[in-house]
Amino acid sequence: MKGRFEDLAVNAVDAWPGVTGISGSVEGTEAGGTLTLDARDATFTLARLFRAPLAFDRLAGRASWRHVGAGALEVAIGEMRFSNADAEGRVSGTWRSLPRSPERSPGFVDLKGGLSRASAARVADYLPNNVAATRE
């Protein structure tokens, strides 16, 4: 498959996230592929993880996916840059599913990143729901 998309919007459904304002391209096969994003005024919604949609003035980067080992899926983010009124930064890393885990698992994630600008007063708005007590 190969395609481009502009100002894409997808509603969040169950465990799947929702997005708005996403532009970029995708190319892949059953073995793996790449996703390139170049979005302005985008949002990311995942209610089970964040209490409100995350808004981005700019979101740009490249990610790839591939099947590894015994049915595992690996997603690698080369470098994703983001900015909004509260922060500007970058993130890179890898997520891998763990299909052979003896317990249900969300997978393994290894992320690194940095902020070149951030509003300390707004940090709580970006914390995952499972650390909600730290917001108060």
mmCIF file of N, CA and C in Angstrom:
data_model
loop_
_atom_site.group_PDB
_atom_site.id
_atom_site.type_symbol
_atom_site.label_atom_id
_atom_site.label_comp_id
_atom_site.label_asym_id
_atom_site.label_seq_id
_atom_site.Cartn_x
_atom_site.Cartn_y
_atom_site.Cartn_z
ATOM 1 N N MET A 1 0.846 -1.150 0.000
ATOM 2 C CA MET A 1 0.000 0.000 0.000
ATOM 3 C C MET A 1 0.897 1.219 0.000
ATOM 4 N N LYS A 2 0.395 2.283 -0.576
ATOM 5 C CA LYS A 2 1.130 3.542 -0.608
ATOM 6 C C LYS A 2 0.107 4.653 -0.754
ATOM 7 N N GLY A 3 0.222 5.692 0.068
ATOM 8 C CA GLY A 3 -0.747 6.769 -0.041
ATOM 9 C C GLY A 3 -0.363 8.006 0.744
ATOM 10 N N ARG A 4 -1.065 9.071 0.436
ATOM 11 C CA ARG A 4 -0.909 10.339 1.146
ATOM 12 C C ARG A 4 -2.258 10.704 1.765
ATOM 13 N N PHE A 5 -2.217 11.465 2.829
ATOM 14 C CA PHE A 5 -3.450 11.918 3.464
ATOM 15 C C PHE A 5 -3.241 13.345 3.945
ATOM 16 N N GLU A 6 -4.334 14.090 3.971
ATOM 17 C CA GLU A 6 -4.264 15.489 4.367
ATOM 18 C C GLU A 6 -5.445 15.814 5.261
ATOM 19 N N ASP A 7 -5.170 16.424 6.399
ATOM 20 C CA ASP A 7 -6.190 16.822 7.362
ATOM 21 C C ASP A 7 -7.086 15.642 7.752
ATOM 22 N N LEU A 8 -6.448 14.492 7.989
ATOM 23 C CA LEU A 8 -7.145 13.259 8.355
ATOM 24 C C LEU A 8 -7.743 13.367 9.752
ATOM 25 N N ALA A 9 -8.948 12.867 9.916
ATOM 26 C CA ALA A 9 -9.589 12.789 11.234
ATOM 27 C C ALA A 9 -10.175 11.391 11.400
ATOM 28 N N VAL A 10 -9.925 10.787 12.554
ATOM 29 C CA VAL A 10 -10.439 9.463 12.881
ATOM 30 C C VAL A 10 -10.941 9.515 14.317
ATOM 31 N N ASN A 11 -12.174 9.062 14.555
ATOM 32 C CA ASN A 11 -12.729 9.037 15.910
ATOM 33 C C ASN A 11 -12.070 7.956 16.751
ATOM 34 N N ALA A 12 -11.901 8.232 18.038
ATOM 35 C CA ALA A 12 -11.411 7.225 18.977
ATOM 36 C C ALA A 12 -12.516 6.182 19.184
ATOM 37 N N VAL A 13 -12.132 4.900 19.143
ATOM 38 C CA VAL A 13 -13.088 3.812 19.361
ATOM 39 C C VAL A 13 -12.416 2.764 20.231
ATOM 40 N N ASP A 14 -13.033 2.487 21.378
ATOM 41 C CA ASP A 14 -12.506 1.503 22.328
ATOM 42 C C ASP A 14 -11.043 1.822 22.662
ATOM 43 N N ALA A 15 -10.147 0.892 22.408
ATOM 44 C CA ALA A 15 -8.735 1.092 22.752
ATOM 45 C C ALA A 15 -7.972 1.849 21.668
ATOM 46 N N TRP A 16 -8.634 2.140 20.544
ATOM 47 C CA TRP A 16 -7.955 2.813 19.430
ATOM 48 C C TRP A 16 -8.049 4.322 19.599
ATOM 49 N N PRO A 17 -6.949 5.040 19.395
ATOM 50 C CA PRO A 17 -6.949 6.500 19.564
ATOM 51 C C PRO A 17 -7.650 7.217 18.415
ATOM 52 N N GLY A 18 -8.023 8.447 18.680
ATOM 53 C CA GLY A 18 -8.584 9.319 17.661
ATOM 54 C C GLY A 18 -7.606 10.431 17.352
ATOM 55 N N VAL A 19 -7.665 10.956 16.127
ATOM 56 C CA VAL A 19 -6.795 12.046 15.706
ATOM 57 C C VAL A 19 -7.589 13.009 14.832
ATOM 58 N N THR A 20 -7.132 14.246 14.778
ATOM 59 C CA THR A 20 -7.655 15.220 13.820
ATOM 60 C C THR A 20 -6.477 16.017 13.277
ATOM 61 N N GLY A 21 -6.636 16.549 12.074
ATOM 62 C CA GLY A 21 -5.635 17.435 11.493
ATOM 63 C C GLY A 21 -4.329 16.774 11.094
ATOM 64 N N ILE A 22 -4.338 15.481 10.835
ATOM 65 C CA ILE A 22 -3.103 14.751 10.532
ATOM 66 C C ILE A 22 -2.868 14.714 9.017
ATOM 67 N N SER A 23 -1.671 15.086 8.594
ATOM 68 C CA SER A 23 -1.274 15.016 7.195
ATOM 69 C C SER A 23 0.027 14.250 7.097
ATOM 70 N N GLY A 24 0.232 13.564 5.972
ATOM 71 C CA GLY A 24 1.470 12.820 5.790
ATOM 72 C C GLY A 24 1.332 11.761 4.727
ATOM 73 N N SER A 25 2.138 10.714 4.862
ATOM 74 C CA SER A 25 2.115 9.619 3.902
ATOM 75 C C SER A 25 2.386 8.303 4.604
ATOM 76 N N VAL A 26 1.960 7.226 3.963
ATOM 77 C CA VAL A 26 2.160 5.881 4.490
ATOM 78 C C VAL A 26 2.557 4.981 3.331
ATOM 79 N N GLU A 27 3.460 4.049 3.611
ATOM 80 C CA GLU A 27 3.879 3.073 2.613
ATOM 81 C C GLU A 27 4.220 1.787 3.345
ATOM 82 N N GLY A 28 3.697 0.660 2.862
ATOM 83 C CA GLY A 28 3.997 -0.569 3.566
ATOM 84 C C GLY A 28 3.516 -1.812 2.855
ATOM 85 N N THR A 29 3.951 -2.936 3.414
ATOM 86 C CA THR A 29 3.547 -4.258 2.959
ATOM 87 C C THR A 29 3.151 -5.044 4.198
ATOM 88 N N GLU A 30 2.844 -6.327 4.019
ATOM 89 C CA GLU A 30 2.524 -7.154 5.181
ATOM 90 C C GLU A 30 3.724 -7.335 6.100
ATOM 91 N N ALA A 31 4.921 -7.080 5.616
ATOM 92 C CA ALA A 31 6.129 -7.232 6.432
ATOM 93 C C ALA A 31 6.454 -6.000 7.276
ATOM 94 N N GLY A 32 6.030 -4.820 6.832
ATOM 95 C CA GLY A 32 6.347 -3.604 7.554
ATOM 96 C C GLY A 32 6.134 -2.392 6.679
ATOM 97 N N GLY A 33 6.503 -1.228 7.206
ATOM 98 C CA GLY A 33 6.325 -0.018 6.422
ATOM 99 C C GLY A 33 6.746 1.223 7.165
ATOM 100 N N THR A 34 6.419 2.375 6.564
ATOM 101 C CA THR A 34 6.786 3.658 7.150
ATOM 102 C C THR A 34 5.595 4.609 7.139
ATOM 103 N N LEU A 35 5.607 5.510 8.091
ATOM 104 C CA LEU A 35 4.607 6.558 8.224
ATOM 105 C C LEU A 35 5.353 7.862 8.416
ATOM 106 N N THR A 36 5.031 8.855 7.598
ATOM 107 C CA THR A 36 5.624 10.181 7.725
ATOM 108 C C THR A 36 4.508 11.159 8.058
ATOM 109 N N LEU A 37 4.703 11.955 9.106
ATOM 110 C CA LEU A 37 3.698 12.935 9.526
ATOM 111 C C LEU A 37 4.229 14.345 9.357
ATOM 112 N N ASP A 38 3.362 15.236 8.936
ATOM 113 C CA ASP A 38 3.656 16.662 8.878
ATOM 114 C C ASP A 38 2.321 17.363 9.101
ATOM 115 N N ALA A 39 1.969 17.579 10.360
ATOM 116 C CA ALA A 39 0.637 18.062 10.708
ATOM 117 C C ALA A 39 0.691 19.416 11.408
ATOM 118 N N ARG A 40 -0.345 20.177 11.180
ATOM 119 C CA ARG A 40 -0.540 21.455 11.867
ATOM 120 C C ARG A 40 -1.931 21.440 12.496
ATOM 121 N N ASP A 41 -2.031 22.001 13.685
ATOM 122 C CA ASP A 41 -3.313 22.063 14.408
ATOM 123 C C ASP A 41 -3.952 20.680 14.528
ATOM 124 N N ALA A 42 -3.194 19.746 15.052
ATOM 125 C CA ALA A 42 -3.630 18.357 15.197
ATOM 126 C C ALA A 42 -4.007 18.055 16.641
ATOM 127 N N THR A 43 -4.844 17.019 16.825
ATOM 128 C CA THR A 43 -5.158 16.537 18.171
ATOM 129 C C THR A 43 -5.021 15.021 18.207
ATOM 130 N N PHE A 44 -4.741 14.527 19.409
ATOM 131 C CA PHE A 44 -4.628 13.092 19.668
ATOM 132 C C PHE A 44 -5.523 12.800 20.866
ATOM 133 N N THR A 45 -6.471 11.869 20.717
ATOM 134 C CA THR A 45 -7.411 11.540 21.784
ATOM 135 C C THR A 45 -7.291 10.071 22.149
ATOM 136 N N LEU A 46 -7.069 9.811 23.419
ATOM 137 C CA LEU A 46 -7.057 8.446 23.941
ATOM 138 C C LEU A 46 -7.519 8.534 25.391
ATOM 139 N N ALA A 47 -8.847 8.486 25.600
ATOM 140 C CA ALA A 47 -9.460 8.749 26.904
ATOM 141 C C ALA A 47 -8.966 7.810 27.994
ATOM 142 N N ARG A 48 -8.629 6.573 27.666
ATOM 143 C CA ARG A 48 -8.168 5.660 28.713
ATOM 144 C C ARG A 48 -6.764 6.021 29.202
ATOM 145 N N LEU A 49 -6.051 6.877 28.459
ATOM 146 C CA LEU A 49 -4.702 7.258 28.850
ATOM 147 C C LEU A 49 -4.597 8.724 29.279
ATOM 148 N N PHE A 50 -5.286 9.624 28.557
ATOM 149 C CA PHE A 50 -5.220 11.059 28.859
ATOM 150 C C PHE A 50 -6.616 11.613 29.086
ATOM 151 N N ARG A 51 -6.767 12.500 30.065
ATOM 152 C CA ARG A 51 -8.101 12.998 30.420
ATOM 153 C C ARG A 51 -8.702 13.927 29.373
ATOM 154 N N ALA A 52 -7.881 14.508 28.526
ATOM 155 C CA ALA A 52 -8.362 15.406 27.472
ATOM 156 C C ALA A 52 -7.499 15.201 26.229
ATOM 157 N N PRO A 53 -8.031 15.566 25.058
ATOM 158 C CA PRO A 53 -7.206 15.447 23.848
ATOM 159 C C PRO A 53 -5.930 16.272 23.968
ATOM 160 N N LEU A 54 -4.843 15.743 23.417
ATOM 161 C CA LEU A 54 -3.587 16.482 23.359
ATOM 162 C C LEU A 54 -3.583 17.279 22.062
ATOM 163 N N ALA A 55 -3.364 18.580 22.150
ATOM 164 C CA ALA A 55 -3.391 19.454 20.975
ATOM 165 C C ALA A 55 -1.964 19.828 20.573
ATOM 166 N N PHE A 56 -1.724 19.838 19.279
ATOM 167 C CA PHE A 56 -0.409 20.183 18.740
ATOM 168 C C PHE A 56 -0.556 21.250 17.670
ATOM 169 N N ASP A 57 0.233 22.324 17.789
ATOM 170 C CA ASP A 57 0.295 23.307 16.704
ATOM 171 C C ASP A 57 1.047 22.698 15.533
ATOM 172 N N ARG A 58 2.056 21.884 15.873
ATOM 173 C CA ARG A 58 2.881 21.234 14.848
ATOM 174 C C ARG A 58 3.278 19.848 15.341
ATOM 175 N N LEU A 59 3.229 18.869 14.461
ATOM 176 C CA LEU A 59 3.631 17.498 14.758
ATOM 177 C C LEU A 59 4.252 16.938 13.483
ATOM 178 N N ALA A 60 5.533 16.597 13.549
ATOM 179 C CA ALA A 60 6.227 16.125 12.350
ATOM 180 C C ALA A 60 7.235 15.052 12.726
ATOM 181 N N GLY A 61 7.339 14.037 11.874
ATOM 182 C CA GLY A 61 8.318 12.990 12.124
ATOM 183 C C GLY A 61 8.083 11.780 11.252
ATOM 184 N N ARG A 62 8.823 10.733 11.579
ATOM 185 C CA ARG A 62 8.768 9.503 10.791
ATOM 186 C C ARG A 62 8.782 8.307 11.735
ATOM 187 N N ALA A 63 7.957 7.331 11.423
ATOM 188 C CA ALA A 63 7.915 6.087 12.195
ATOM 189 C C ALA A 63 7.906 4.923 11.213
ATOM 190 N N SER A 64 8.337 3.765 11.700
ATOM 191 C CA SER A 64 8.297 2.558 10.879
ATOM 192 C C SER A 64 7.774 1.410 11.721
ATOM 193 N N TRP A 65 7.268 0.395 11.069
ATOM 194 C CA TRP A 65 6.802 -0.797 11.769
ATOM 195 C C TRP A 65 7.274 -2.022 11.015
ATOM 196 N N ARG A 66 7.425 -3.098 11.785
ATOM 197 C CA ARG A 66 7.815 -4.370 11.178
ATOM 198 C C ARG A 66 7.434 -5.498 12.116
ATOM 199 N N HIS A 67 7.278 -6.665 11.550
ATOM 200 C CA HIS A 67 7.010 -7.863 12.342
ATOM 201 C C HIS A 67 8.350 -8.471 12.719
ATOM 202 N N VAL A 68 8.490 -8.800 14.007
ATOM 203 C CA VAL A 68 9.742 -9.378 14.507
ATOM 204 C C VAL A 68 9.429 -10.611 15.342
ATOM 205 N N GLY A 69 10.283 -11.579 15.273
ATOM 206 C CA GLY A 69 10.122 -12.759 16.117
ATOM 207 C C GLY A 69 8.801 -13.471 15.934
ATOM 208 N N ALA A 70 8.338 -14.078 16.993
ATOM 209 C CA ALA A 70 7.138 -14.932 16.985
ATOM 210 C C ALA A 70 5.863 -14.098 17.067
ATOM 211 N N GLY A 71 5.520 -13.438 15.985
ATOM 212 C CA GLY A 71 4.267 -12.695 15.938
ATOM 213 C C GLY A 71 4.283 -11.333 16.585
ATOM 214 N N ALA A 72 5.442 -10.853 16.982
ATOM 215 C CA ALA A 72 5.529 -9.541 17.625
ATOM 216 C C ALA A 72 5.554 -8.431 16.575
ATOM 217 N N LEU A 73 5.023 -7.282 16.935
ATOM 218 C CA LEU A 73 5.049 -6.097 16.099
ATOM 219 C C LEU A 73 5.938 -5.072 16.779
ATOM 220 N N GLU A 74 6.804 -4.433 16.003
ATOM 221 C CA GLU A 74 7.690 -3.395 16.536
ATOM 222 C C GLU A 74 7.435 -2.097 15.784
ATOM 223 N N VAL A 75 7.258 -1.011 16.531
ATOM 224 C CA VAL A 75 7.078 0.319 15.957
ATOM 225 C C VAL A 75 8.235 1.180 16.440
ATOM 226 N N ALA A 76 8.978 1.761 15.490
ATOM 227 C CA ALA A 76 10.126 2.608 15.822
ATOM 228 C C ALA A 76 9.852 4.036 15.380
ATOM 229 N N ILE A 77 10.056 4.973 16.286
ATOM 230 C CA ILE A 77 9.925 6.395 15.981
ATOM 231 C C ILE A 77 11.334 6.945 15.866
ATOM 232 N N GLY A 78 11.723 7.337 14.645
ATOM 233 C CA GLY A 78 13.061 7.886 14.429
ATOM 234 C C GLY A 78 13.244 9.185 15.194
ATOM 235 N N GLU A 79 12.404 10.136 14.953
ATOM 236 C CA GLU A 79 12.332 11.365 15.741
ATOM 237 C C GLU A 79 11.036 12.063 15.392
ATOM 238 N N MET A 80 10.255 12.342 16.398
ATOM 239 C CA MET A 80 8.995 13.047 16.235
ATOM 240 C C MET A 80 9.161 14.391 16.937
ATOM 241 N N ARG A 81 8.898 15.457 16.216
ATOM 242 C CA ARG A 81 8.971 16.811 16.789
ATOM 243 C C ARG A 81 7.553 17.327 16.979
ATOM 244 N N PHE A 82 7.351 18.026 18.100
ATOM 245 C CA PHE A 82 6.017 18.543 18.408
ATOM 246 C C PHE A 82 6.132 19.914 19.043
ATOM 247 N N SER A 83 5.067 20.699 18.913
ATOM 248 C CA SER A 83 5.006 21.991 19.600
ATOM 249 C C SER A 83 3.551 22.394 19.765
ATOM 250 N N ASN A 84 3.304 23.118 20.836
ATOM 251 C CA ASN A 84 2.009 23.749 21.091
ATOM 252 C C ASN A 84 2.256 24.919 22.031
ATOM 253 N N ALA A 85 1.212 25.531 22.539
ATOM 254 C CA ALA A 85 1.365 26.703 23.410
ATOM 255 C C ALA A 85 2.111 26.370 24.694
ATOM 256 N N ASP A 86 2.079 25.093 25.123
ATOM 257 C CA ASP A 86 2.668 24.710 26.400
ATOM 258 C C ASP A 86 4.084 24.158 26.316
ATOM 259 N N ALA A 87 4.463 23.610 25.165
ATOM 260 C CA ALA A 87 5.772 22.947 25.090
ATOM 261 C C ALA A 87 6.232 22.779 23.647
ATOM 262 N N GLU A 88 7.538 22.546 23.538
ATOM 263 C CA GLU A 88 8.142 22.195 22.257
ATOM 264 C C GLU A 88 9.225 21.169 22.533
ATOM 265 N N GLY A 89 9.262 20.112 21.734
ATOM 266 C CA GLY A 89 10.266 19.092 21.992
ATOM 267 C C GLY A 89 10.302 18.022 20.929
ATOM 268 N N ARG A 90 10.919 16.905 21.306
ATOM 269 C CA ARG A 90 11.091 15.788 20.391
ATOM 270 C C ARG A 90 11.074 14.493 21.182
ATOM 271 N N VAL A 91 10.727 13.418 20.509
ATOM 272 C CA VAL A 91 10.715 12.097 21.128
ATOM 273 C C VAL A 91 11.104 11.065 20.071
ATOM 274 N N SER A 92 11.796 10.034 20.515
ATOM 275 C CA SER A 92 12.137 8.905 19.646
ATOM 276 C C SER A 92 12.101 7.649 20.497
ATOM 277 N N GLY A 93 12.040 6.509 19.846
ATOM 278 C CA GLY A 93 12.044 5.274 20.615
ATOM 279 C C GLY A 93 11.357 4.131 19.899
ATOM 280 N N THR A 94 11.082 3.085 20.674
ATOM 281 C CA THR A 94 10.536 1.854 20.130
ATOM 282 C C THR A 94 9.458 1.295 21.043
ATOM 283 N N TRP A 95 8.413 0.750 20.441
ATOM 284 C CA TRP A 95 7.397 -0.029 21.150
ATOM 285 C C TRP A 95 7.358 -1.398 20.503
ATOM 286 N N ARG A 96 7.239 -2.435 21.320
ATOM 287 C CA ARG A 96 7.145 -3.809 20.801
ATOM 288 C C ARG A 96 6.044 -4.547 21.543
ATOM 289 N N SER A 97 5.197 -5.225 20.770
ATOM 290 C CA SER A 97 4.172 -6.051 21.395
ATOM 291 C C SER A 97 4.835 -7.273 22.020
ATOM 292 N N LEU A 98 4.172 -7.844 23.004
ATOM 293 C CA LEU A 98 4.683 -9.033 23.687
ATOM 294 C C LEU A 98 3.634 -10.140 23.598
ATOM 295 N N PRO A 99 3.454 -10.730 22.421
ATOM 296 C CA PRO A 99 2.384 -11.710 22.243
ATOM 297 C C PRO A 99 2.560 -12.987 23.051
ATOM 298 N N ARG A 100 3.758 -13.313 23.465
ATOM 299 C CA ARG A 100 3.990 -14.548 24.226
ATOM 300 C C ARG A 100 4.071 -14.302 25.737
ATOM 301 N N SER A 101 3.720 -13.111 26.166
ATOM 302 C CA SER A 101 3.729 -12.797 27.587
ATOM 303 C C SER A 101 2.719 -13.683 28.312
ATOM 304 N N PRO A 102 3.092 -14.242 29.479
ATOM 305 C CA PRO A 102 2.146 -15.094 30.219
ATOM 306 C C PRO A 102 0.947 -14.310 30.749
ATOM 307 N N GLU A 103 1.077 -12.988 30.861
ATOM 308 C CA GLU A 103 -0.014 -12.130 31.297
ATOM 309 C C GLU A 103 -0.328 -11.145 30.181
ATOM 310 N N ARG A 104 -1.551 -10.653 30.171
ATOM 311 C CA ARG A 104 -1.926 -9.638 29.180
ATOM 312 C C ARG A 104 -0.994 -8.440 29.362
ATOM 313 N N SER A 105 -0.416 -7.960 28.276
ATOM 314 C CA SER A 105 0.580 -6.903 28.370
ATOM 315 C C SER A 105 0.352 -5.839 27.303
ATOM 316 N N PRO A 106 0.535 -4.560 27.668
ATOM 317 C CA PRO A 106 0.438 -3.498 26.666
ATOM 318 C C PRO A 106 1.696 -3.433 25.795
ATOM 319 N N GLY A 107 2.688 -4.256 26.101
ATOM 320 C CA GLY A 107 3.917 -4.256 25.324
ATOM 321 C C GLY A 107 5.059 -3.595 26.071
ATOM 322 N N PHE A 108 6.174 -3.493 25.381
ATOM 323 C CA PHE A 108 7.394 -2.906 25.928
ATOM 324 C C PHE A 108 7.671 -1.608 25.191
ATOM 325 N N VAL A 109 7.965 -0.554 25.924
ATOM 326 C CA VAL A 109 8.260 0.734 25.294
ATOM 327 C C VAL A 109 9.589 1.263 25.817
ATOM 328 N N ASP A 110 10.370 1.830 24.930
ATOM 329 C CA ASP A 110 11.653 2.458 25.261
ATOM 330 C C ASP A 110 11.682 3.803 24.543
ATOM 331 N N LEU A 111 11.397 4.875 25.269
ATOM 332 C CA LEU A 111 11.324 6.208 24.686
ATOM 333 C C LEU A 111 12.380 7.120 25.276
ATOM 334 N N LYS A 112 12.835 8.053 24.472
ATOM 335 C CA LYS A 112 13.693 9.123 24.979
ATOM 336 C C LYS A 112 13.266 10.402 24.276
ATOM 337 N N GLY A 113 13.484 11.496 24.930
ATOM 338 C CA GLY A 113 13.060 12.755 24.333
ATOM 339 C C GLY A 113 13.607 13.929 25.098
ATOM 340 N N GLY A 114 13.222 15.085 24.654
ATOM 341 C CA GLY A 114 13.673 16.300 25.308
ATOM 342 C C GLY A 114 12.730 17.446 24.998
ATOM 343 N N LEU A 115 12.739 18.425 25.864
ATOM 344 C CA LEU A 115 11.930 19.623 25.696
ATOM 345 C C LEU A 115 12.845 20.819 25.538
ATOM 346 N N SER A 116 12.597 21.643 24.553
ATOM 347 C CA SER A 116 13.360 22.884 24.407
ATOM 348 C C SER A 116 12.617 24.045 25.057
ATOM 349 N N ARG A 117 11.310 23.835 25.325
ATOM 350 C CA ARG A 117 10.495 24.836 25.995
ATOM 351 C C ARG A 117 9.321 24.122 26.636
ATOM 352 N N ALA A 118 8.946 24.520 27.863
ATOM 353 C CA ALA A 118 7.792 23.912 28.528
ATOM 354 C C ALA A 118 7.271 24.827 29.623
ATOM 355 N N SER A 119 5.960 24.807 29.811
ATOM 356 C CA SER A 119 5.310 25.550 30.878
ATOM 357 C C SER A 119 5.101 24.604 32.062
ATOM 358 N N ALA A 120 5.823 24.838 33.133
ATOM 359 C CA ALA A 120 5.730 23.972 34.315
ATOM 360 C C ALA A 120 4.310 23.959 34.886
ATOM 361 N N ALA A 121 3.604 25.047 34.763
ATOM 362 C CA ALA A 121 2.250 25.134 35.307
ATOM 363 C C ALA A 121 1.267 24.219 34.565
ATOM 364 N N ARG A 122 1.612 23.767 33.381
ATOM 365 C CA ARG A 122 0.707 22.947 32.569
ATOM 366 C C ARG A 122 1.106 21.474 32.500
ATOM 367 N N VAL A 123 2.157 21.068 33.191
ATOM 368 C CA VAL A 123 2.649 19.688 33.130
ATOM 369 C C VAL A 123 1.555 18.684 33.490
ATOM 370 N N ALA A 124 0.766 18.964 34.503
ATOM 371 C CA ALA A 124 -0.269 18.021 34.957
ATOM 372 C C ALA A 124 -1.275 17.690 33.861
ATOM 373 N N ASP A 125 -1.500 18.600 32.920
ATOM 374 C CA ASP A 125 -2.447 18.356 31.831
ATOM 375 C C ASP A 125 -1.971 17.263 30.879
ATOM 376 N N TYR A 126 -0.700 16.917 30.933
ATOM 377 C CA TYR A 126 -0.125 15.933 30.011
ATOM 378 C C TYR A 126 0.227 14.614 30.688
ATOM 379 N N LEU A 127 -0.081 14.493 31.968
ATOM 380 C CA LEU A 127 0.214 13.254 32.682
ATOM 381 C C LEU A 127 -0.855 12.207 32.380
ATOM 382 N N PRO A 128 -0.457 10.954 32.266
ATOM 383 C CA PRO A 128 -1.441 9.883 32.046
ATOM 384 C C PRO A 128 -2.423 9.785 33.216
ATOM 385 N N ASN A 129 -3.601 9.272 32.938
ATOM 386 C CA ASN A 129 -4.653 9.146 33.948
ATOM 387 C C ASN A 129 -4.226 8.347 35.174
ATOM 388 N N ASN A 130 -3.370 7.350 35.005
ATOM 389 C CA ASN A 130 -2.995 6.513 36.155
ATOM 390 C C ASN A 130 -2.106 7.242 37.151
ATOM 391 N N VAL A 131 -1.691 8.456 36.861
ATOM 392 C CA VAL A 131 -0.965 9.269 37.839
ATOM 393 C C VAL A 131 -1.766 10.529 38.161
ATOM 394 N N ALA A 132 -3.090 10.424 38.055
ATOM 395 C CA ALA A 132 -3.978 11.561 38.261
ATOM 396 C C ALA A 132 -3.836 12.194 39.636
ATOM 397 N N ALA A 133 -3.513 11.422 40.643
ATOM 398 C CA ALA A 133 -3.389 11.975 42.007
ATOM 399 C C ALA A 133 -2.321 13.051 42.074
ATOM 400 N N THR A 134 -1.354 13.021 41.187
ATOM 401 C CA THR A 134 -0.293 14.029 41.202
ATOM 402 C C THR A 134 -0.760 15.355 40.644
ATOM 403 N N ARG A 135 -1.942 15.397 40.002
ATOM 404 C CA ARG A 135 -2.457 16.640 39.452
ATOM 405 C C ARG A 135 -3.014 17.566 40.527
ATOM 406 N N GLU A 136 -3.517 16.978 41.583
ATOM 407 C CA GLU A 136 -4.214 17.763 42.610
ATOM 408 C C GLU A 136 -3.240 18.507 43.493
#
